[in-house]
Coordinates of C-alpha atoms and ligand atoms in Angstrom, one line a residue:
M28 CA -24.1 3.1 -3.1
Q29 CA -22.1 2.0 -0.1
K30 CA -19.4 4.3 1.2
I31 CA -15.7 3.0 1.4
R32 CA -15.1 3.0 5.2
K33 CA -12.6 0.2 5.7
A34 CA -9.2 -0.6 4.6
V35 CA -7.0 -3.7 4.7
I36 CA -3.2 -3.5 4.9
P37 CA -1.5 -6.8 4.4
A38 CA 1.7 -6.9 6.5
A39 CA 2.6 -10.5 7.2
G40 CA 5.4 -11.1 4.7
Y41 CA 8.9 -11.9 5.9
G42 CA 10.7 -9.1 4.1
T43 CA 13.4 -11.3 2.9
R44 CA 14.7 -8.7 0.5
F45 CA 15.7 -6.5 3.4
L46 CA 17.5 -9.1 5.5
P47 CA 19.4 -8.9 7.8
A48 CA 17.5 -5.6 8.8
T49 CA 14.2 -7.6 8.8
K50 CA 15.4 -10.5 10.9
A51 CA 14.0 -9.0 14.2
T52 CA 12.2 -5.9 12.7
P53 CA 9.1 -5.9 10.6
K54 CA 10.0 -4.5 7.1
E55 CA 6.8 -2.3 7.5
M56 CA 8.8 -0.5 10.4
L57 CA 11.9 0.4 8.3
P58 CA 11.9 4.2 8.3
I59 CA 11.7 6.6 5.3
V60 CA 13.6 9.5 7.0
D61 CA 12.1 9.2 10.4
K62 CA 8.6 7.6 9.9
P63 CA 8.0 3.9 9.3
T64 CA 6.8 3.0 5.9
I65 CA 3.5 1.6 7.2
Q66 CA 2.6 5.0 8.7
Y67 CA 2.9 6.6 5.3
I68 CA 0.3 4.0 4.1
V69 CA -1.9 4.5 7.2
E70 CA -1.8 8.3 6.7
E71 CA -2.8 7.9 3.0
A72 CA -5.8 5.7 4.1
L73 CA -7.0 8.3 6.6
A74 CA -6.5 11.2 4.3
S75 CA -8.6 9.4 1.8
G76 CA -11.5 9.1 4.2
I77 CA -11.0 5.6 5.6
E78 CA -12.4 5.2 9.1
E79 CA -11.2 1.8 10.1
I80 CA -8.0 -0.2 9.3
L81 CA -7.3 -3.9 9.5
V82 CA -3.6 -4.9 9.6
V83 CA -3.1 -8.5 8.5
S84 CA 0.0 -9.2 10.5
G85 CA 1.9 -12.4 11.4
H86 CA 4.8 -13.7 13.4
G87 CA 7.4 -11.2 14.4
K88 CA 5.3 -8.2 13.7
R89 CA 4.5 -7.0 17.2
A90 CA 6.4 -3.8 16.7
I91 CA 3.6 -2.6 14.4
E92 CA 1.0 -2.9 17.1
D93 CA 3.4 -1.1 19.6
H94 CA 3.9 1.7 17.1
F95 CA 0.2 2.5 16.8
D96 CA -0.4 2.1 20.6
S97 CA 0.0 4.7 23.4
A98 CA 3.5 4.8 25.0
P99 CA 2.9 6.2 28.6
A100 CA 6.5 6.3 29.7
L101 CA 7.8 7.9 26.6
E102 CA 4.9 10.4 26.6
A103 CA 5.5 11.4 30.2
E104 CA 9.3 11.9 29.4
L105 CA 8.5 14.1 26.4
E106 CA 6.0 16.1 28.4
K107 CA 8.6 16.6 31.3
K108 CA 11.3 17.8 28.8
G109 CA 8.8 20.1 27.1
K110 CA 9.1 18.4 23.7
L111 CA 5.5 19.1 22.9
E112 CA 5.7 18.7 19.1
L113 CA 7.2 15.2 19.4
L114 CA 4.6 14.4 22.2
H115 CA 1.8 15.4 19.9
E116 CA 3.2 13.2 17.0
V117 CA 3.6 10.2 19.3
Q118 CA 0.1 10.6 20.6
E119 CA -1.5 11.0 17.1
T120 CA -0.3 7.5 16.1
A121 CA -2.1 6.0 19.0
D122 CA -5.4 7.6 18.1
I123 CA -6.0 5.8 14.9
N124 CA -8.7 3.1 14.7
I125 CA -6.5 0.1 13.8
H126 CA -7.4 -3.6 14.2
Y127 CA -5.1 -6.6 13.9
I128 CA -5.5 -10.2 12.7
R129 CA -2.8 -12.8 12.1
Q130 CA -2.3 -14.7 8.9
R131 CA -1.1 -18.0 10.2
Y132 CA 0.5 -19.4 7.1
M133 CA 2.1 -17.5 4.2
R134 CA -0.2 -18.6 1.6
G135 CA -0.1 -15.4 -0.5
L136 CA -1.8 -12.1 -0.9
G137 CA -5.1 -13.5 -1.8
D138 CA -5.1 -15.6 1.5
A139 CA -4.2 -12.5 3.4
I140 CA -7.2 -10.6 2.1
L141 CA -9.4 -13.6 2.8
C142 CA -8.3 -13.2 6.5
A143 CA -10.2 -9.9 6.4
K144 CA -13.5 -11.4 5.6
S145 CA -15.3 -11.1 8.9
F146 CA -13.9 -7.6 9.6
I147 CA -15.2 -6.3 6.2
G148 CA -18.4 -8.1 6.1
D149 CA -20.6 -7.2 3.1
E150 CA -19.2 -3.9 2.0
P151 CA -16.8 -2.7 -0.6
F152 CA -13.3 -2.0 0.9
A153 CA -9.9 -0.7 0.2
V154 CA -6.6 -2.6 0.1
L155 CA -3.2 -0.8 0.4
L156 CA 0.1 -2.6 0.0
G157 CA 3.0 -1.5 2.1
D158 CA 5.6 -1.9 -0.6
D159 CA 4.1 0.9 -2.7
V160 CA 4.3 4.4 -1.2
V161 CA 2.7 7.2 -3.3
Y162 CA 3.4 10.9 -3.0
N163 CA 0.6 13.1 -4.1
P164 CA -0.1 16.0 -1.8
Q165 CA -3.1 17.2 -3.9
K166 CA -5.1 14.0 -3.8
P167 CA -4.0 10.7 -2.3
A168 CA -3.8 7.7 -4.7
L169 CA -6.5 5.9 -2.6
R170 CA -8.8 8.9 -2.7
Q171 CA -8.6 8.9 -6.6
L172 CA -9.7 5.3 -6.6
I173 CA -12.5 5.9 -4.1
D174 CA -13.8 8.7 -6.4
I175 CA -13.8 6.3 -9.4
Y176 CA -15.7 3.7 -7.3
D177 CA -18.2 6.3 -6.2
W178 CA -18.8 7.1 -9.9
T179 CA -18.8 3.6 -11.4
G180 CA -19.7 1.3 -8.5
G181 CA -17.2 -1.3 -9.7
S182 CA -14.0 -2.6 -8.1
V183 CA -11.0 -0.3 -9.1
L184 CA -7.3 -1.3 -9.4
G185 CA -4.8 1.5 -9.0
C186 CA -2.3 1.1 -11.9
Q187 CA 0.6 2.8 -13.7
N188 CA 2.6 1.9 -16.6
V189 CA 6.0 0.2 -15.8
S190 CA 9.0 -0.4 -18.0
E191 CA 9.1 -3.7 -20.0
E192 CA 11.8 -5.1 -17.8
K193 CA 9.5 -4.6 -14.8
V194 CA 6.4 -6.4 -15.9
S195 CA 7.4 -9.7 -14.4
S196 CA 7.3 -8.0 -10.9
Y197 CA 3.7 -7.1 -11.0
G198 CA 0.1 -8.0 -11.7
I199 CA -0.5 -6.8 -15.2
V200 CA -3.9 -5.9 -16.7
A201 CA -5.3 -5.6 -20.1
G202 CA -8.7 -4.0 -21.0
E203 CA -10.8 -1.8 -23.1
K204 CA -10.8 2.0 -23.1
T205 CA -13.6 4.1 -21.5
D206 CA -14.5 7.7 -22.0
N207 CA -12.1 8.6 -19.3
A208 CA -8.5 8.5 -20.7
R209 CA -7.1 7.2 -17.3
L210 CA -9.8 4.6 -16.9
M211 CA -9.9 1.1 -18.5
R212 CA -12.3 -1.8 -18.1
V213 CA -10.3 -4.8 -17.1
L214 CA -10.7 -7.8 -19.4
D215 CA -7.6 -9.8 -18.5
M216 CA -5.0 -9.9 -15.6
V217 CA -1.9 -12.0 -15.2
E218 CA 0.3 -12.2 -12.1
K219 CA 4.0 -11.5 -12.8
P220 CA 4.0 -12.5 -16.5
A221 CA 7.2 -13.2 -18.4
R222 CA 8.0 -10.2 -20.6
E223 CA 6.8 -12.0 -23.7
D224 CA 3.5 -13.0 -22.2
A225 CA 2.6 -9.6 -20.7
P226 CA -0.7 -8.3 -22.2
S227 CA 0.4 -4.7 -21.5
R228 CA 2.7 -2.7 -19.4
L229 CA -0.1 -1.5 -17.1
A230 CA 0.8 -2.8 -13.6
V231 CA -1.3 -2.9 -10.4
L232 CA 0.6 -0.9 -7.9
G233 CA -0.7 -1.6 -4.4
R234 CA -4.0 0.1 -4.3
Y235 CA -7.4 -1.5 -4.7
I236 CA -11.1 -0.9 -4.1
I237 CA -12.8 -4.3 -4.1
R238 CA -16.4 -5.3 -3.8
P239 CA -17.1 -8.0 -1.2
E240 CA -18.0 -10.6 -3.9
I241 CA -14.2 -11.2 -3.9
F242 CA -14.4 -13.3 -0.6
S243 CA -16.4 -16.2 -2.1
I244 CA -14.0 -16.3 -5.1
L245 CA -10.9 -16.2 -2.9
A246 CA -12.3 -19.1 -0.8
T247 CA -12.1 -21.3 -3.9
T248 CA -9.1 -19.8 -5.7
K249 CA -6.3 -22.4 -6.2
P250 CA -2.6 -21.6 -5.6
G251 CA -1.3 -19.7 -8.7
K252 CA 2.1 -18.1 -9.4
G253 CA 4.7 -19.2 -6.9
G254 CA 2.3 -21.7 -5.3
E255 CA 0.5 -18.8 -3.6
I256 CA -3.1 -17.8 -3.6
Q257 CA -3.0 -14.7 -5.8
L258 CA -5.4 -11.8 -5.4
T259 CA -4.8 -11.2 -9.2
D260 CA -6.3 -14.5 -10.1
A261 CA -9.5 -13.9 -7.9
L262 CA -9.8 -10.4 -9.4
K263 CA -9.7 -11.8 -12.9
V264 CA -12.7 -14.1 -12.0
L265 CA -14.5 -11.1 -10.6
A266 CA -13.8 -9.2 -13.8
G267 CA -15.5 -12.0 -15.8
R268 CA -18.7 -11.6 -13.7
E269 CA -19.0 -7.8 -13.3
P270 CA -17.2 -4.6 -14.4
V271 CA -13.7 -4.2 -12.7
Y272 CA -11.7 -1.0 -13.6
A273 CA -8.1 -0.2 -13.8
Y274 CA -7.3 3.4 -13.0
D275 CA -4.0 5.1 -13.9
F276 CA -3.6 7.1 -10.8
E277 CA -1.6 10.3 -10.5
G278 CA 1.3 10.5 -8.1
E279 CA 5.0 9.7 -7.7
R280 CA 5.1 6.1 -6.7
Y281 CA 8.0 4.4 -4.8
D282 CA 8.7 0.7 -4.7
V283 CA 9.9 0.6 -1.2
G284 CA 10.1 -3.2 -1.3
D285 CA 13.1 -2.9 -3.5
K286 CA 16.4 -1.5 -2.2
L287 CA 17.0 1.0 -4.9
G288 CA 13.3 2.1 -4.7
F289 CA 13.7 2.5 -1.0
L290 CA 16.8 4.7 -1.4
R291 CA 15.0 6.8 -3.9
A292 CA 12.1 7.3 -1.5
T293 CA 14.5 8.2 1.4
V294 CA 16.4 10.8 -0.7
E295 CA 13.2 12.4 -2.2
F296 CA 11.1 12.5 1.0
A297 CA 14.2 14.0 2.7
L298 CA 14.6 16.7 0.0
R299 CA 10.9 17.6 0.4
R300 CA 11.2 18.2 4.2
D301 CA 11.2 21.8 5.4
D302 CA 13.6 21.0 8.3
L303 CA 16.1 18.9 6.2
G304 CA 15.6 19.6 2.5
G305 CA 17.9 22.6 2.1
A306 CA 20.9 21.2 4.0
F307 CA 20.4 17.8 2.3
R308 CA 20.2 19.3 -1.2
D309 CA 23.5 21.2 -0.5
Y310 CA 25.1 18.0 0.7
L311 CA 24.0 16.1 -2.3
K312 CA 25.3 18.8 -4.7
G313 CA 28.7 18.8 -3.0
L314 CA 28.7 15.0 -3.2
V315 CA 28.0 14.9 -6.8
T316 CA 30.9 17.3 -7.6
R317 CA 33.3 15.3 -5.2
I318 CA 32.8 11.8 -6.8
Ligands
LIG439 C1 1.7 -7.9 -5.2 C2 0.6 -8.4 -6.1 C3 0.9 -7.8 -7.5 C4 1.0 -6.3 -7.5 C5 2.2 -5.9 -6.5 C6 2.2 -4.4 -6.3 O1 2.9 -8.5 -5.6 O2 0.6 -9.8 -6.2 O3 -0.2 -8.2 -8.4 O4 1.3 -5.8 -8.8 O5 1.9 -6.5 -5.2 O6 3.2 -4.0 -5.6 P1 4.2 -8.6 -4.5 O7 5.0 -7.4 -4.8 O8 3.6 -8.5 -3.1 O9 4.9 -9.9 -4.8

């Protein structure tokens, strides 16, 4: 069985939901407290055992490359001022094995993944979407999926149940139960179905382990929902040919592509911080009694 070593992070989208903030700044660089959202994603990949990361970027995304690069002038300044902890943090982000490729036209998530074909080659790989940040200090969501892959050998989609009003925002799967209560074998998938057409409430939430057979399928996948080449459509074809699994992963997941979800993430990550949590909790308590 081949080990999961590589991960793809699609990051080419315009981020229109966060305009005007995203006019000149990639949405992936918007910070939750003091760390860009994409860094949470990269850290989850590394903590899950990923060795090499490909960011599929696009126009106006250069800040992502600068963020994961060395910053000699800044590092010298931090060293001179004795701010060694910050220096260490800044240097750490430059040590990660990250590659970049540009998606030239916004043809959808399926097309973004197809851009990774030559980087991935003929091995199973991980995909992490930047709009989904998952908090699980015991076992990262991606690691949970890798463990399922190591056990089953099939592609694995990270899923959780969403409310009925939310099914039309996600890829929704339907399947049959297995011996593991959290694991289903995928029989059907629909990208962003209307509420009445949704086969279940189990949504794919931005984490995937995919076998390389997906590339030949993606190459012939026609535009689907929204006129875009959908990864969901290609995965449905794959599921018709070989076992594909949906795993109900454990962890608190934040939809940071949505304004309310982003605010929730900001508040909850701040509350969990040793250096901020206490004071921030007191502030929130005071705020609630004031208004
Ligand atoms: C994408 C996928 C969708 C998935 C979602 C998870 O949609 O197409 O299947 O459920 O990510 O966040 P997007 O939110 O990028 O439109």
